[in-house]
PDB file of C-alpha atoms in Angstrom:
ATOM      1  CA  MET M 287     122.343  -9.500 -83.089  1.00 76.00           C
ATOM      2  CA  THR M 288     125.043 -11.817 -83.741  1.00 89.00           C
ATOM      3  CA  PRO M 289     124.378 -15.003 -86.044  1.00 89.00           C
ATOM      4  CA  ALA M 290     125.028 -17.085 -82.500  1.00 89.00           C
ATOM      5  CA  THR M 291     122.435 -15.103 -80.540  1.00 92.00           C
ATOM      6  CA  LEU M 292     120.051 -15.179 -83.754  1.00 94.00           C
ATOM      7  CA  ALA M 293     120.262 -19.195 -83.678  1.00 94.00           C
ATOM      8  CA  TRP M 294     120.026 -19.143 -79.723  1.00 95.00           C
ATOM      9  CA  SER M 295     116.980 -16.894 -80.307  1.00 96.00           C
ATOM     10  CA  ALA M 296     115.274 -19.146 -82.914  1.00 97.00           C
ATOM     11  CA  THR M 297     115.478 -21.989 -80.620  1.00 97.00           C
ATOM     12  CA  LEU M 298     114.024 -20.257 -77.771  1.00 97.00           C
ATOM     13  CA  PHE M 299     111.311 -19.462 -79.916  1.00 97.00           C
ATOM     14  CA  CYS M 300     110.534 -22.716 -80.480  1.00 97.00           C
ATOM     15  CA  VAL M 301     110.787 -23.811 -76.920  1.00 98.00           C
ATOM     16  CA  VAL M 302     107.999 -20.877 -76.181  1.00 96.00           C
ATOM     17  CA  PHE M 303     105.924 -21.901 -79.276  1.00 96.00           C
ATOM     18  CA  SER M 304     105.810 -25.544 -78.567  1.00 97.00           C
ATOM     19  CA  ALA M 305     104.838 -24.821 -74.820  1.00 95.00           C
ATOM     20  CA  ARG M 306     102.298 -22.181 -75.609  1.00 93.00           C
ATOM     21  CA  MET M 307     100.423 -24.927 -77.833  1.00 91.00           C
ATOM     22  CA  ALA M 308     100.507 -27.372 -75.198  1.00 92.00           C
ATOM     23  CA  ASP M 309      99.325 -24.902 -72.473  1.00 89.00           C
ATOM     24  CA  GLY M 310      96.799 -22.873 -75.132  1.00 85.00           C
ATOM     25  CA  PHE M 311      95.154 -25.507 -77.003  1.00 85.00           C
ATOM     26  CA  LEU M 312      95.549 -29.118 -75.801  1.00 88.00           C
ATOM     27  CA  ARG M 313      94.570 -29.105 -72.076  1.00 86.00           C
ATOM     28  CA  ALA M 314      91.747 -31.507 -72.998  1.00 84.00           C
ATOM     29  CA  SER M 315      94.286 -34.036 -74.665  1.00 89.00           C
ATOM     30  CA  PRO M 316      96.479 -35.308 -72.367  1.00 90.00           C
ATOM     31  CA  ARG M 317      98.941 -37.220 -74.725  1.00 92.00           C
ATOM     32  CA  LEU M 318      99.193 -34.406 -77.237  1.00 94.00           C
ATOM     33  CA  PHE M 319      99.670 -31.799 -74.390  1.00 95.00           C
ATOM     34  CA  THR M 320     102.880 -33.977 -73.408  1.00 95.00           C
ATOM     35  CA  VAL M 321     103.721 -34.260 -77.025  1.00 97.00           C
ATOM     36  CA  MET M 322     104.178 -30.795 -77.555  1.00 96.00           C
ATOM     37  CA  ALA M 323     105.764 -30.532 -73.969  1.00 97.00           C
ATOM     38  CA  LEU M 324     108.434 -33.349 -74.990  1.00 96.00           C
ATOM     39  CA  PHE M 325     108.996 -31.257 -78.428  1.00 97.00           C
ATOM     40  CA  ALA M 326     109.598 -27.822 -76.493  1.00 97.00           C
ATOM     41  CA  CYS M 327     112.414 -29.917 -74.340  1.00 96.00           C
ATOM     42  CA  ASN M 328     113.844 -31.009 -77.486  1.00 96.00           C
ATOM     43  CA  TRP M 329     114.407 -27.794 -78.322  1.00 97.00           C
ATOM     44  CA  ALA M 330     115.447 -26.849 -74.740  1.00 96.00           C
ATOM     45  CA  VAL M 331     118.042 -29.256 -74.580  1.00 94.00           C
ATOM     46  CA  LEU M 332     119.675 -27.348 -77.683  1.00 93.00           C
ATOM     47  CA  LEU M 333     119.851 -24.053 -75.921  1.00 93.00           C
ATOM     48  CA  PRO M 334     123.185 -24.589 -74.269  1.00 91.00           C
ATOM     49  CA  TYR M 335     124.741 -25.754 -77.576  1.00 89.00           C
ATOM     50  CA  TYR M 336     124.202 -22.164 -79.068  1.00 88.00           C
ATOM     51  CA  GLY M 337     124.891 -20.223 -76.043  1.00 83.00           C
ATOM     52  CA  MET M 338     128.524 -21.675 -75.455  1.00 82.00           C
ATOM     53  CA  PRO M 339     131.515 -19.607 -76.394  1.00 78.00           C
ATOM     54  CA  ALA M 340     132.990 -19.896 -79.748  1.00 73.00           C
ATOM     55  CA  ASP M 341     136.452 -21.552 -78.531  1.00 75.00           C
ATOM     56  CA  VAL M 342     134.540 -24.122 -76.453  1.00 77.00           C
ATOM     57  CA  PRO M 343     133.749 -27.701 -78.074  1.00 78.00           C
ATOM     58  CA  ARG M 344     130.145 -28.026 -78.331  1.00 81.00           C
ATOM     59  CA  PRO M 345     128.387 -31.344 -77.277  1.00 80.00           C
ATOM     60  CA  GLU M 346     126.971 -32.929 -79.877  1.00 81.00           C
ATOM     61  CA  LEU M 347     125.279 -35.458 -78.227  1.00 82.00           C
ATOM     62  CA  LEU M 348     122.638 -32.882 -76.902  1.00 88.00           C
ATOM     63  CA  SER M 349     121.060 -33.258 -80.423  1.00 89.00           C
ATOM     64  CA  ALA M 350     120.747 -37.008 -79.681  1.00 89.00           C
ATOM     65  CA  LEU M 351     118.882 -36.559 -76.539  1.00 91.00           C
ATOM     66  CA  GLY M 352     116.522 -34.208 -78.566  1.00 92.00           C
ATOM     67  CA  GLY M 353     116.130 -37.005 -81.269  1.00 93.00           C
ATOM     68  CA  PHE M 354     114.994 -39.301 -78.530  1.00 93.00           C
ATOM     69  CA  LEU M 355     112.311 -36.802 -77.392  1.00 94.00           C
ATOM     70  CA  SER M 356     111.410 -36.419 -80.881  1.00 96.00           C
ATOM     71  CA  ILE M 357     111.259 -40.142 -81.202  1.00 95.00           C
ATOM     72  CA  TYR M 358     109.117 -40.671 -78.301  1.00 93.00           C
ATOM     73  CA  ALA M 359     106.977 -37.735 -79.060  1.00 95.00           C
ATOM     74  CA  GLY M 360     106.079 -39.630 -82.207  1.00 96.00           C
ATOM     75  CA  GLY M 361     105.189 -42.451 -80.557  1.00 93.00           C
ATOM     76  CA  LEU M 362     102.764 -40.863 -78.742  1.00 93.00           C
ATOM     77  CA  LEU M 363     101.286 -39.153 -81.522  1.00 95.00           C
ATOM     78  CA  MET M 364     100.727 -42.819 -82.939  1.00 94.00           C
ATOM     79  CA  LEU M 365      99.479 -44.305 -79.733  1.00 91.00           C
ATOM     80  CA  HIS M 366      96.789 -41.003 -79.611  1.00 91.00           C
ATOM     81  CA  ALA M 367      95.687 -41.687 -83.412  1.00 91.00           C
ATOM     82  CA  HIS M 368      95.346 -45.507 -82.716  1.00 86.00           C
ATOM     83  CA  GLN M 369      93.197 -45.037 -79.459  1.00 80.00           C
ATOM     84  CA  PRO M 370      92.280 -40.967 -78.774  1.00 79.00           C
ATOM     85  CA  HIS M 371      90.094 -41.965 -75.893  1.00 73.00           C
ATOM     86  CA  GLY M 372      90.711 -44.215 -72.893  1.00 70.00           C
ATOM     87  CA  PRO M 373      93.671 -46.050 -71.915  1.00 73.00           C
ATOM     88  CA  ALA M 374      95.945 -47.829 -74.583  1.00 68.00           C
ATOM     89  CA  PRO M 375      96.287 -51.609 -74.475  1.00 69.00           C
ATOM     90  CA  ASP M 376      99.959 -51.390 -75.400  1.00 77.00           C
ATOM     91  CA  VAL M 377     102.908 -49.209 -76.303  1.00 80.00           C
ATOM     92  CA  VAL M 378     103.869 -48.742 -80.233  1.00 85.00           C
ATOM     93  CA  THR M 379     106.630 -50.190 -81.618  1.00 87.00           C
ATOM     94  CA  TRP M 380     108.414 -46.628 -81.995  1.00 87.00           C
ATOM     95  CA  GLN M 381     108.362 -46.375 -77.994  1.00 85.00           C
ATOM     96  CA  VAL M 382     110.187 -49.331 -77.878  1.00 89.00           C
ATOM     97  CA  ILE M 383     112.811 -48.123 -80.589  1.00 88.00           C
ATOM     98  CA  GLY M 384     113.231 -45.051 -78.927  1.00 87.00           C
ATOM     99  CA  VAL M 385     114.259 -46.343 -75.525  1.00 86.00           C
ATOM    100  CA  ASN M 386     116.437 -48.850 -76.771  1.00 88.00           C
ATOM    101  CA  LEU M 387     118.064 -45.970 -79.192  1.00 86.00           C
ATOM    102  CA  LEU M 388     118.675 -43.897 -75.986  1.00 82.00           C
ATOM    103  CA  LEU M 389     121.020 -46.779 -75.230  1.00 84.00           C
ATOM    104  CA  LEU M 390     123.512 -45.483 -77.973  1.00 81.00           C
ATOM    105  CA  VAL M 391     123.926 -42.195 -75.976  1.00 79.00           C
ATOM    106  CA  ALA M 392     124.671 -44.302 -73.064  1.00 77.00           C
ATOM    107  CA  VAL M 393     127.353 -46.202 -74.184  1.00 74.00           C
ATOM    108  CA  GLU M 394     129.046 -43.139 -76.442  1.00 71.00           C
ATOM    109  CA  SER M 395     131.909 -42.615 -74.348  1.00 62.00           C
ATOM    110  CA  ALA M 396     132.730 -46.553 -74.385  1.00 62.00           C
ATOM    111  CA  LEU M 397     132.880 -46.206 -78.050  1.00 60.00           C
ATOM    112  CA  ALA M 398     135.670 -43.638 -77.927  1.00 54.00           C
ATOM    113  CA  ILE M 399     137.936 -45.761 -75.716  1.00 58.00           C
ATOM    114  CA  PRO M 400     141.700 -45.282 -77.396  1.00 58.00           C
ATOM    115  CA  GLY M 401     142.715 -48.675 -79.098  1.00 54.00           C
ATOM    116  CA  PRO M 402     145.897 -49.474 -80.397  1.00 48.00           C
ATOM    117  CA  GLN M 403     148.451 -46.958 -81.692  1.00 47.00           C
ATOM    118  CA  GLY M 404     146.079 -44.506 -80.236  1.00 46.00           C
ATOM    119  CA  ALA M 405     143.106 -45.223 -82.309  1.00 46.00           C
ATOM    120  CA  HIS M 406     139.664 -45.367 -81.352  1.00 56.00           C
ATOM    121  CA  LEU M 407     137.205 -48.379 -81.472  1.00 52.00           C
ATOM    122  CA  PHE M 408     135.621 -48.776 -85.365  1.00 60.00           C
ATOM    123  CA  GLY M 409     138.060 -46.057 -86.382  1.00 66.00           C
ATOM    124  CA  LEU M 410     136.132 -43.555 -84.796  1.00 71.00           C
ATOM    125  CA  SER M 411     136.951 -40.331 -82.634  1.00 75.00           C
ATOM    126  CA  HIS M 412     134.915 -39.388 -79.847  1.00 75.00           C
ATOM    127  CA  HIS M 413     133.768 -36.259 -81.772  1.00 79.00           C
ATOM    128  CA  GLN M 414     132.701 -38.500 -84.640  1.00 82.00           C
ATOM    129  CA  THR M 415     130.713 -40.916 -82.649  1.00 83.00           C
ATOM    130  CA  GLU M 416     129.029 -37.817 -81.358  1.00 85.00           C
ATOM    131  CA  LEU M 417     127.812 -36.725 -84.814  1.00 88.00           C
ATOM    132  CA  ALA M 418     127.220 -40.470 -85.809  1.00 88.00           C
ATOM    133  CA  ILE M 419     124.859 -41.219 -82.998  1.00 89.00           C
ATOM    134  CA  GLY M 420     123.513 -37.414 -83.087  1.00 90.00           C
ATOM    135  CA  LEU M 421     122.558 -37.723 -86.636  1.00 93.00           C
ATOM    136  CA  LEU M 422     121.170 -41.226 -86.230  1.00 93.00           C
ATOM    137  CA  LEU M 423     118.905 -40.362 -83.277  1.00 94.00           C
ATOM    138  CA  VAL M 424     117.655 -36.930 -85.058  1.00 95.00           C
ATOM    139  CA  ILE M 425     116.683 -38.649 -88.405  1.00 96.00           C
ATOM    140  CA  ALA M 426     115.083 -41.405 -86.254  1.00 95.00           C
ATOM    141  CA  GLY M 427     113.147 -38.580 -84.675  1.00 96.00           C
ATOM    142  CA  PHE M 428     112.166 -37.128 -87.914  1.00 97.00           C
ATOM    143  CA  VAL M 429     110.668 -40.176 -89.110  1.00 97.00           C
ATOM    144  CA  ALA M 430     108.932 -41.015 -85.867  1.00 96.00           C
ATOM    145  CA  ILE M 431     107.437 -37.306 -86.019  1.00 98.00           C
ATOM    146  CA  ALA M 432     106.223 -37.798 -89.860  1.00 98.00           C
ATOM    147  CA  LYS M 433     104.691 -41.121 -89.134  1.00 97.00           C
ATOM    148  CA  GLY M 434     102.804 -39.938 -85.994  1.00 96.00           C
ATOM    149  CA  ILE M 435     101.583 -37.013 -88.045  1.00 98.00           C
ATOM    150  CA  LYS M 436     100.529 -39.349 -91.008  1.00 97.00           C
ATOM    151  CA  ASP M 437      98.544 -41.292 -88.293  1.00 95.00           C
ATOM    152  CA  LEU M 438      97.104 -38.218 -86.584  1.00 94.00           C
ATOM    153  CA  ALA M 439      96.374 -36.058 -89.492  1.00 93.00           C
ATOM    154  CA  GLY M 440      96.386 -37.496 -92.639  1.00 94.00           C
ATOM    155  CA  THR M 441      98.471 -37.863 -95.596  1.00 96.00           C
ATOM    156  CA  LEU M 442      98.237 -34.009 -96.587  1.00 97.00           C
ATOM    157  CA  ALA M 443      99.605 -32.688 -93.557  1.00 96.00           C
ATOM    158  CA  PHE M 444     102.394 -35.649 -93.846  1.00 98.00           C
ATOM    159  CA  CYS M 445     103.395 -34.802 -97.100  1.00 98.00           C
ATOM    160  CA  VAL M 446     103.726 -30.850 -95.979  1.00 98.00           C
ATOM    161  CA  LEU M 447     106.033 -31.997 -92.775  1.00 98.00           C
ATOM    162  CA  ALA M 448     108.025 -34.512 -94.865  1.00 98.00           C
ATOM    163  CA  VAL M 449     109.234 -31.930 -97.302  1.00 98.00           C
ATOM    164  CA  ILE M 450     110.424 -29.787 -94.180  1.00 98.00           C
ATOM    165  CA  LEU M 451     111.900 -32.860 -92.323  1.00 98.00           C
ATOM    166  CA  ALA M 452     113.430 -33.938 -95.371  1.00 98.00           C
ATOM    167  CA  GLY M 453     115.328 -30.758 -95.891  1.00 97.00           C
ATOM    168  CA  TYR M 454     116.409 -30.422 -92.049  1.00 97.00           C
ATOM    169  CA  ALA M 455     117.614 -33.757 -92.639  1.00 97.00           C
ATOM    170  CA  ALA M 456     119.776 -33.035 -95.453  1.00 97.00           C
ATOM    171  CA  LEU M 457     121.077 -29.940 -93.647  1.00 96.00           C
ATOM    172  CA  GLU M 458     121.779 -31.950 -90.427  1.00 94.00           C
ATOM    173  CA  ALA M 459     123.735 -34.601 -92.727  1.00 95.00           C
ATOM    174  CA  LYS M 460     125.795 -32.335 -94.545  1.00 95.00           C
ATOM    175  CA  PHE M 461     126.867 -30.432 -91.123  1.00 92.00           C
ATOM    176  CA  ALA M 462     127.948 -33.566 -89.780  1.00 90.00           C
ATOM    177  CA  TRP M 463     129.717 -34.220 -92.969  1.00 91.00           C
ATOM    178  CA  GLN M 464     131.801 -30.763 -92.928  1.00 90.00           C
ATOM    179  CA  GLU M 465     132.183 -31.296 -89.064  1.00 85.00           C
ATOM    180  CA  TRP M 466     133.626 -34.862 -89.613  1.00 84.00           C
ATOM    181  CA  GLU M 467     137.517 -34.301 -89.490  1.00 79.00           C
ATOM    182  CA  ASN M 468     137.280 -31.882 -87.065  1.00 77.00           C
ATOM    183  CA  VAL M 469     138.800 -32.183 -83.720  1.00 66.00           C
ATOM    184  CA  GLY M 470     135.532 -31.016 -82.273  1.00 68.00           C
ATOM    185  CA  THR M 471     132.610 -28.613 -83.181  1.00 68.00           C
ATOM    186  CA  THR M 472     133.694 -25.064 -81.974  1.00 67.00           C
ATOM    187  CA  ILE M 473     132.825 -22.125 -84.624  1.00 78.00           C
ATOM    188  CA  ILE M 474     129.590 -22.705 -86.506  1.00 84.00           C
ATOM    189  CA  PRO M 475     130.048 -21.108 -89.936  1.00 87.00           C
ATOM    190  CA  GLU M 476     127.212 -18.099 -89.812  1.00 90.00           C
ATOM    191  CA  LEU M 477     125.311 -19.472 -92.650  1.00 92.00           C
ATOM    192  CA  TYR M 478     124.498 -22.778 -90.939  1.00 91.00           C
ATOM    193  CA  LEU M 479     123.626 -20.496 -88.048  1.00 93.00           C
ATOM    194  CA  TYR M 480     121.013 -18.658 -90.170  1.00 95.00           C
ATOM    195  CA  VAL M 481     119.548 -21.569 -92.104  1.00 96.00           C
ATOM    196  CA  PHE M 482     119.293 -23.897 -88.913  1.00 95.00           C
ATOM    197  CA  ALA M 483     117.534 -20.975 -87.246  1.00 96.00           C
ATOM    198  CA  ALA M 484     114.862 -20.920 -90.224  1.00 97.00           C
ATOM    199  CA  ALA M 485     114.708 -24.672 -90.604  1.00 97.00           C
ATOM    200  CA  LYS M 486     113.824 -24.780 -86.746  1.00 98.00           C
ATOM    201  CA  ILE M 487     111.257 -22.066 -86.965  1.00 98.00           C
ATOM    202  CA  ILE M 488     109.474 -23.503 -89.857  1.00 98.00           C
ATOM    203  CA  TYR M 489     109.578 -27.047 -88.521  1.00 98.00           C
ATOM    204  CA  THR M 490     108.506 -25.923 -84.977  1.00 98.00           C
ATOM    205  CA  VAL M 491     105.365 -23.734 -86.422  1.00 96.00           C
ATOM    206  CA  THR M 492     104.004 -26.428 -89.109  1.00 97.00           C
ATOM    207  CA  PHE M 493     104.488 -29.334 -86.322  1.00 98.00           C
ATOM    208  CA  GLY M 494     102.914 -27.399 -83.510  1.00 95.00           C
ATOM    209  CA  SER M 495     100.041 -25.926 -85.564  1.00 93.00           C
ATOM    210  CA  ILE M 496      98.946 -29.553 -87.070  1.00 95.00           C
ATOM    211  CA  VAL M 497      99.018 -30.745 -83.480  1.00 95.00           C
ATOM    212  CA  ALA M 498      96.993 -28.036 -81.776  1.00 91.00           C
ATOM    213  CA  TYR M 499      94.701 -28.074 -84.677  1.00 88.00           C
ATOM    214  CA  LYS M 500      93.792 -31.929 -84.415  1.00 89.00           C
ATOM    215  CA  GLY M 501      94.081 -32.111 -80.535  1.00 83.00           C
ATOM    216  CA  MET M 502      91.983 -28.666 -79.574  1.00 80.00           C
ATOM    217  CA  THR M 503      88.159 -29.099 -78.988  1.00 72.00           C
ATOM    218  CA  ASP M 504      85.387 -28.504 -81.213  1.00 68.00           C
ATOM    219  CA  GLU M 505      84.543 -25.223 -79.450  1.00 69.00           C
ATOM    220  CA  ASP M 506      87.773 -24.057 -79.786  1.00 67.00           C
ATOM    221  CA  ARG M 507      88.639 -25.140 -83.297  1.00 68.00           C
ATOM    222  CA  THR M 508      84.939 -23.883 -85.138  1.00 69.00           C
ATOM    223  CA  ASP M 509      82.248 -21.459 -84.425  1.00 64.00           C
ATOM    224  CA  PRO M 510      79.467 -23.249 -83.325  1.00 58.00           C
ATOM    225  CA  ALA M 511      77.218 -20.711 -85.026  1.00 59.00           C
ATOM    226  CA  ASN M 512      78.910 -21.029 -89.012  1.00 62.00           C
ATOM    227  CA  GLY M 513      81.230 -23.821 -88.644  1.00 61.00           C
ATOM    228  CA  ARG M 514      84.296 -21.333 -89.692  1.00 66.00           C
ATOM    229  CA  PRO M 515      87.623 -21.588 -88.155  1.00 63.00           C
ATOM    230  CA  ARG M 516      87.723 -19.453 -85.086  1.00 68.00           C
ATOM    231  CA  ILE M 517      91.190 -17.846 -85.933  1.00 68.00           C
ATOM    232  CA  GLY M 518      90.812 -14.851 -83.800  1.00 67.00           C
ATOM    233  CA  HIS M 519      90.116 -16.893 -81.243  1.00 63.00           C
ATOM    234  CA  TRP M 520      93.300 -19.265 -81.529  1.00 68.00           C
ATOM    235  CA  ILE M 521      95.431 -15.911 -81.323  1.00 75.00           C
ATOM    236  CA  LEU M 522      93.717 -14.973 -77.985  1.00 73.00           C
ATOM    237  CA  LEU M 523      94.359 -18.633 -76.984  1.00 75.00           C
ATOM    238  CA  PHE M 524      98.066 -18.578 -78.100  1.00 73.00           C
ATOM    239  CA  LEU M 525      98.329 -15.198 -76.103  1.00 73.00           C
ATOM    240  CA  HIS M 526      97.005 -16.868 -72.979  1.00 68.00           C
ATOM    241  CA  ILE M 527      94.181 -13.784 -73.111  1.00 72.00           C
ATOM    242  CA  ARG M 528      91.510 -16.586 -73.181  1.00 67.00           C
ATOM    243  CA  HIS M 529      91.487 -20.244 -71.840  1.00 71.00           C
ATOM    244  CA  PRO M 530      90.857 -23.586 -73.912  1.00 71.00           C
ATOM    245  CA  HIS M 531      87.642 -25.711 -73.287  1.00 64.00           C
ATOM    246  CA  HIS M 532      88.638 -28.499 -70.966  1.00 63.00           C
ATOM    247  CA  HIS M 533      86.140 -31.269 -71.921  1.00 50.00           C
ATOM    248  CA  SER M 534      87.119 -34.052 -74.597  1.00 46.00           C
ATOM    249  CA  ALA M 535      86.508 -33.187 -78.474  1.00 40.00           C
TER     250      ALA M 535
END
């Protein structure tokens, strides 16, 4: 298996895992089901990025779209934490932030209009504007996800996820810095492919497990007879051998 194939496979795993968390555990929680569906889509939009030939420039704005999906997923987590049952009276601030940041993706092409002497607006090339906007939305998405987990699951879960996201954000920033002077992202160094693959899986498994645990029904979470976690039951739910309870927790 080549490094690029491994990176693509890791991203596909994140799509499948996130979708299974939604379908296997969160049918009784529509907002959290949507959170995991958006999270799965966040990874799905990156599949073409890793599936392109090495000599074809990769669209860095795909990560920006993924960042927007993460921002909105984080907003839904906050909304659910504040109003777990019944309709919410209003959207949360991060949902508004996400919608407005999405406009950066729409106007990115305008930022690359050639200026005098062949320069670009703000002195940035088309590739650099893609990297900058992508990094901005990815980090904003991480912040929204971390804030949402803190509201939903408490300080301990937040601290665990924050450490993972800090490492992931540093990796994204380092990659953007390395690619900054290039004409476009074509061949990704093998080390980055391996590390990004590992980071995606660790992030997805941690985030998905926290959301699923908090969102599943009491009957699915613990054994009514002894109050212990139903780990075997969770495995069967994930594998779609059993079906989750559908009434509210």
